[in-house]
CSV table of C-alpha atoms in Angstrom, one decimal:
chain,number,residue,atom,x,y,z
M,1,UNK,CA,9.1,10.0,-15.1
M,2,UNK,CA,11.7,12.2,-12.8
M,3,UNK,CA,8.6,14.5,-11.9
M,4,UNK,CA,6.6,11.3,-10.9
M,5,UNK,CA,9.0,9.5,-8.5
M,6,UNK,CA,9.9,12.7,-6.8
M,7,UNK,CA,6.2,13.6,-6.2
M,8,UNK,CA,6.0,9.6,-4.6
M,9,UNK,CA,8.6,10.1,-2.4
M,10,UNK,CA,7.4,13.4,-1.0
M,11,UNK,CA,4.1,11.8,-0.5
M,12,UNK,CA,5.5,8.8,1.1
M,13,UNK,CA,8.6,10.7,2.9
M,14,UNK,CA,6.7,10.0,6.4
M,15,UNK,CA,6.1,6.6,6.0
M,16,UNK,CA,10.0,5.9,4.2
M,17,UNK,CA,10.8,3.3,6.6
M,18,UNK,CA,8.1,1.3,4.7
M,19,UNK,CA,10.7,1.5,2.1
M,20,UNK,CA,13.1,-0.8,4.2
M,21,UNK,CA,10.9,-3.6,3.5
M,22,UNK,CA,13.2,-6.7,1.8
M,23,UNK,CA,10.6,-6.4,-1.6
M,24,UNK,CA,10.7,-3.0,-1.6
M,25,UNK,CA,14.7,-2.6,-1.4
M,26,UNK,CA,15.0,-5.5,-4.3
M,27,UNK,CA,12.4,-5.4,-6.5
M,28,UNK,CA,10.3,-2.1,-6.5
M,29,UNK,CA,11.7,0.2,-8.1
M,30,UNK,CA,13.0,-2.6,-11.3
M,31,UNK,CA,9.1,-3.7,-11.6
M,32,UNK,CA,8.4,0.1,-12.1
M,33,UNK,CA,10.7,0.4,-14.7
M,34,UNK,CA,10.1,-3.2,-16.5
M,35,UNK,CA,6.3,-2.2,-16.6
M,36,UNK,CA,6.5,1.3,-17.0
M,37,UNK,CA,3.3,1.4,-19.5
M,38,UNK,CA,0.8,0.2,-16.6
M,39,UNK,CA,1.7,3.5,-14.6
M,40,UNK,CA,-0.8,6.2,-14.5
M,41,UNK,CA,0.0,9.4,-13.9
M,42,UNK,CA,-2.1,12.9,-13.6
M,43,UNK,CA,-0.5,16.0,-14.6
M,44,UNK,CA,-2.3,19.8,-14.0
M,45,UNK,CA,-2.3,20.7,-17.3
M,46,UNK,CA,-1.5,24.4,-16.3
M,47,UNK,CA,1.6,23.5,-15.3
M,48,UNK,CA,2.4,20.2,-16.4
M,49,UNK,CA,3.0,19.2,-12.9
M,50,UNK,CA,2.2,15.6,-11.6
M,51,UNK,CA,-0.9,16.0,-8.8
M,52,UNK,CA,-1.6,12.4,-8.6
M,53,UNK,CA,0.0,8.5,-9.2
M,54,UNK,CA,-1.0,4.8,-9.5
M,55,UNK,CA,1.7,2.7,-9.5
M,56,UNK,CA,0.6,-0.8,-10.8
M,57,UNK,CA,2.1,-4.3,-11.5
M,58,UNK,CA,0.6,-7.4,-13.1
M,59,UNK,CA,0.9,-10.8,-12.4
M,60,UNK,CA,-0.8,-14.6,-12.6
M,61,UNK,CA,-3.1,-15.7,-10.2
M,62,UNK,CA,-4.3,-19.1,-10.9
M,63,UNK,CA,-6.3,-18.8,-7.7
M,64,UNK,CA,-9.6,-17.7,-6.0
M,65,UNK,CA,-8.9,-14.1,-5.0
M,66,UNK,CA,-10.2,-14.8,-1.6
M,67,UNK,CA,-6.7,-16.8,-1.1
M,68,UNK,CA,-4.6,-14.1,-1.5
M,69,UNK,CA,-1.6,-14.2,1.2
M,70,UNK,CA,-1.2,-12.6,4.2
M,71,UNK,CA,2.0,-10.9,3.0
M,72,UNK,CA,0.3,-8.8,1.3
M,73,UNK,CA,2.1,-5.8,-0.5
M,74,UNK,CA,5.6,-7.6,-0.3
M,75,UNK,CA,4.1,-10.4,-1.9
M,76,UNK,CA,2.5,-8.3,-4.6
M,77,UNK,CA,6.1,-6.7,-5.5
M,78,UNK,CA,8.0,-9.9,-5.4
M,79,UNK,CA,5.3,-12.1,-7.0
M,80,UNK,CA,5.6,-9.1,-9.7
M,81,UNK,CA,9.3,-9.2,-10.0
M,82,UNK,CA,9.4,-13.2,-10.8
M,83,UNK,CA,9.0,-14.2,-14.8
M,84,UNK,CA,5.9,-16.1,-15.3
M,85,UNK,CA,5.2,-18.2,-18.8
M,86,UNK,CA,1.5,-17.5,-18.0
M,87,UNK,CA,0.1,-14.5,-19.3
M,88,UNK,CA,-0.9,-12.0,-16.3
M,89,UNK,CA,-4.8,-12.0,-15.6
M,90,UNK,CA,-4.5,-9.9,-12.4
M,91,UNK,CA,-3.5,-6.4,-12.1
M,92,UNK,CA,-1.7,-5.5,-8.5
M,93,UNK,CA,-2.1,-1.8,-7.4
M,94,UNK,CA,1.2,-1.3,-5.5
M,95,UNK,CA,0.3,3.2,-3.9
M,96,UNK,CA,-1.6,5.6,-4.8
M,97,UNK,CA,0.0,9.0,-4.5
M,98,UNK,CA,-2.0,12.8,-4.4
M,99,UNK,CA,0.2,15.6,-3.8
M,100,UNK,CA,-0.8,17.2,-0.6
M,101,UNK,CA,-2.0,20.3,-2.0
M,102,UNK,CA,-4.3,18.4,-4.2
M,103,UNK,CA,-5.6,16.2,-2.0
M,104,UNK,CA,-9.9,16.6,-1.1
M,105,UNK,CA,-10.1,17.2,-4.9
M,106,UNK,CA,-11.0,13.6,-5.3
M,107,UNK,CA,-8.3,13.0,-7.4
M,108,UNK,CA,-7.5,9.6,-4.9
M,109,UNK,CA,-11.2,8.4,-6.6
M,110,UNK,CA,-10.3,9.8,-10.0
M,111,UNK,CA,-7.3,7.1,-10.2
M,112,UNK,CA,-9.5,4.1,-8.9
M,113,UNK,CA,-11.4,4.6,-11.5
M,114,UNK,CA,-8.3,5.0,-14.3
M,115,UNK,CA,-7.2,2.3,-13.0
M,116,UNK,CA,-9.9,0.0,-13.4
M,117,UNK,CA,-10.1,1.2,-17.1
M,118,UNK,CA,-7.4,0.9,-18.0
M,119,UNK,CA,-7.6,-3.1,-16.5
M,120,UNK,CA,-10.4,-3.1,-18.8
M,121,UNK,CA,-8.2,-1.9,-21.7
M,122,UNK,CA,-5.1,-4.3,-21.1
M,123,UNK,CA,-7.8,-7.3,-20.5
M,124,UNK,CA,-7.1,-8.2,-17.2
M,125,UNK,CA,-9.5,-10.3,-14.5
M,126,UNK,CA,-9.0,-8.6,-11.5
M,127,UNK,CA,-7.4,-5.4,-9.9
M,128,UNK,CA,-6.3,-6.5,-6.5
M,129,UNK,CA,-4.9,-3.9,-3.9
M,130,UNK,CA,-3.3,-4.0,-0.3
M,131,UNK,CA,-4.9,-0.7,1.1
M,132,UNK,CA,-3.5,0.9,3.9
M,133,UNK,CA,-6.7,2.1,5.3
M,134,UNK,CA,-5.8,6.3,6.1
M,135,UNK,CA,-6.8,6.4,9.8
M,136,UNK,CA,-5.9,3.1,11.0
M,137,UNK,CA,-2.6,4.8,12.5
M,138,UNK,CA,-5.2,6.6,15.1
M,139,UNK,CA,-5.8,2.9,16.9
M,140,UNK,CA,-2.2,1.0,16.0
M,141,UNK,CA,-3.2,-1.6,19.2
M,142,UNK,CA,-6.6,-2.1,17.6
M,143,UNK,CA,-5.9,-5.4,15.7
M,144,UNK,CA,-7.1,-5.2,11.8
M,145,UNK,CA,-9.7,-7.5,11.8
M,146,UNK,CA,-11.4,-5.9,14.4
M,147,UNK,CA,-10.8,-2.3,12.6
M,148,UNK,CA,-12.5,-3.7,9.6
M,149,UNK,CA,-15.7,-4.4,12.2
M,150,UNK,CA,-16.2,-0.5,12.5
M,151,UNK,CA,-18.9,1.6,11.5
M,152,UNK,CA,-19.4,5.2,11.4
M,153,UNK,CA,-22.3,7.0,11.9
M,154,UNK,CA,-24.3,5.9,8.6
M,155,UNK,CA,-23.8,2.4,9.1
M,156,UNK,CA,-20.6,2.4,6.7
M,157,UNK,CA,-17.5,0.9,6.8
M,158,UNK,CA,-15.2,3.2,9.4
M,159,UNK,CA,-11.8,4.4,7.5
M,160,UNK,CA,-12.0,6.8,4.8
M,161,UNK,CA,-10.1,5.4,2.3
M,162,UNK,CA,-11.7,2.2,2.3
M,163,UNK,CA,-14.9,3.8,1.9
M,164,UNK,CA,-13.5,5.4,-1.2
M,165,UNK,CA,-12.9,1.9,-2.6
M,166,UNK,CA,-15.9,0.9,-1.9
M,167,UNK,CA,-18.0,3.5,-3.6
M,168,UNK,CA,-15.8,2.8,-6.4
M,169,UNK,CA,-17.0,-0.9,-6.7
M,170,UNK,CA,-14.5,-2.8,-4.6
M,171,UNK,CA,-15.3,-6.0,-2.2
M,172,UNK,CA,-13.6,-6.5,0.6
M,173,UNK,CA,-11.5,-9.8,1.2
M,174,UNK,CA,-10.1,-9.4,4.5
M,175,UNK,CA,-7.1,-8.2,6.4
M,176,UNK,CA,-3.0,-9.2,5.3
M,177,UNK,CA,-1.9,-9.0,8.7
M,178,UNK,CA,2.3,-8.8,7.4
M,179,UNK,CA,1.6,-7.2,4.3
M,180,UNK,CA,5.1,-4.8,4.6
M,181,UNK,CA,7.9,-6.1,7.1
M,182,UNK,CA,10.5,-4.0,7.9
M,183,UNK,CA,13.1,-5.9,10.2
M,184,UNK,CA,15.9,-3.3,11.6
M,185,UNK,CA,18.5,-2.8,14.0
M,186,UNK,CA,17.3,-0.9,17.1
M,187,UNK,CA,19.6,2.2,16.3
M,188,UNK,CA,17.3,2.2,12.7
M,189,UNK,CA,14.3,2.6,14.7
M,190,UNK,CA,15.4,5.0,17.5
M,191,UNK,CA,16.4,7.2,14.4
M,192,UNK,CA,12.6,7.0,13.7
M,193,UNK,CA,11.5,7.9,16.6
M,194,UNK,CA,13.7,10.4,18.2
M,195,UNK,CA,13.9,8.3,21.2
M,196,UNK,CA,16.0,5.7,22.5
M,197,UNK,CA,14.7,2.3,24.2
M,198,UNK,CA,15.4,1.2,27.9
M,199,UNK,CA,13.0,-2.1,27.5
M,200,UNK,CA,12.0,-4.9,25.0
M,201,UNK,CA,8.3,-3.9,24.3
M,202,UNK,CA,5.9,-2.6,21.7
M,203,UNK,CA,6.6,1.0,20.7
M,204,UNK,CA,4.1,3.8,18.6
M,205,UNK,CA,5.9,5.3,15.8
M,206,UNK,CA,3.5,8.1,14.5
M,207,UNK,CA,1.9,7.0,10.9
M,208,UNK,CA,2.5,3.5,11.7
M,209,UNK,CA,-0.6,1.0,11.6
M,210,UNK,CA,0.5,-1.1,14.6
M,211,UNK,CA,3.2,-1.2,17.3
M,212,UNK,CA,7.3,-1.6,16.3
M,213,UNK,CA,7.6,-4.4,18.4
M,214,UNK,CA,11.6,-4.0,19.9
M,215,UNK,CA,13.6,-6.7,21.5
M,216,UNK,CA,16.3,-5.6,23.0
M,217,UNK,CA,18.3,-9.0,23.5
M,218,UNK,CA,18.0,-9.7,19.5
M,219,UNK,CA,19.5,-5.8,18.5
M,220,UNK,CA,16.5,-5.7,16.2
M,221,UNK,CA,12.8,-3.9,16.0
M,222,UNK,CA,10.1,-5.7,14.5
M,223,UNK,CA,7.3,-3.8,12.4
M,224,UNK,CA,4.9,-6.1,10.6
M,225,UNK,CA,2.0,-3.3,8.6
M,226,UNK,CA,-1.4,-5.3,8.8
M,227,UNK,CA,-3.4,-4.4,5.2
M,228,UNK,CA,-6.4,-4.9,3.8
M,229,UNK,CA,-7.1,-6.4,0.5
M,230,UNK,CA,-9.5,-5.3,-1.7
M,231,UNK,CA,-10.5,-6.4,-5.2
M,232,UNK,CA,-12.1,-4.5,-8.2
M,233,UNK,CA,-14.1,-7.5,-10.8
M,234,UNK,CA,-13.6,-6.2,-14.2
């Protein structure tokens, strides 16, 4: 367990002020523990080292899955974290994690298909996930609904790691457009960025999927992560 949250946080050490999220600082890391069995982990056997991580939770979804809330991943945690009498139908995949070292091995597809599985075993509906599509970072000003639009030179859908998802049997539902919202003082973000602000505007924080959007008069630096979520029928 030790060995598999410290190869997530080295994964996601770029990205870590995703972590400052108001789901992620309450409930995340209690919905790991409360549904520990539902977390898939790959370990080289030659070492008995993680290379690769699903974390997953499960909740009730009385709903079409083409309703599913703009919020997104934050929605998925906290929607996670609240006791339900009804039995969970829907199982939410929260990251996917592949050390670095690892990573054009297609372990990242490996996983997918654990985790649809292993949805299969536990006799759930669904698996729903909020993907954060890998080179949407490269266009942060290119709104997500348009970035879905592209195509690359086959015809197929642009980003890489939707394509993964794709040829692993997902559907596409449609963007989350505040799926994590991280909402920090401006000294938080100029720690980010190595820079300090002179004017309320939109700043690029490398890895980010759109623009920290500062304000200057509030104190504050607004980053709301677009998403795109994806669904797996079992």
């Amino acid at each position: 367990m030790q060995a598999a949250s410290a190869l997530e946080d080295v994964v996601w050490e770029p990205f870590g002020f995703l972590s400052y999220t108001r789901a992620h600082r309450e409930f995340y890391a209690g919905i790991l523990e409360d549904h520990a069995d539902l977390q898939l982990c790959l370990v080289d056997a030659s070492d008995d080292e993680p290379v690769a991580l699903v974390n997953c939770v499960p909740f009730h979804y009385a709903r079409d899955l083409g309703d599913l809330p703009q919020e997104g991943w934050d929605w998925l945690v906290e929607t996670g974290a609240r006791t339900s009498a009804a039995r969970p139908n829907v199982l939410g995949a929260l990251a996917v994690s592949v050390a670095s070292e690892h990573r054009g091995k297609g372990y990242a597809q490996r996983m997918i298909g654990e985790l649809k599985a292993m949805a299969i075993r536990r006799g759930f509906d669904a698996v729903v996930v909020p993907v954060r599509p890998s080179s949407k970072w490269q266009n942060p000003y290119v709104p997500m609904s348009d970035y879905l639009g592209w195509k690359n030179e086959k015809g197929e859908v642009y980003d890489p790691w939707l394509r993964s998802h794709i040829a692993q049997g997902a559907s596409i539902i449609g963007s989350c457009e505040r799926s994590m919202v991280v909402n920090e003082p401006i000294s938080f973000w100029e720690t980010w960025m190595g820079r300090r602000f002179d004017r309320s505007a939109p700043y690029v924080l490398k890895g980010a999927l759109a623009p920290i959007q500062v304000d200057l008069e509030r104190e504050c630096g607004l980053y709301e992560e677009p998403n795109v979520w994806v669904s797996y029928r079992i």
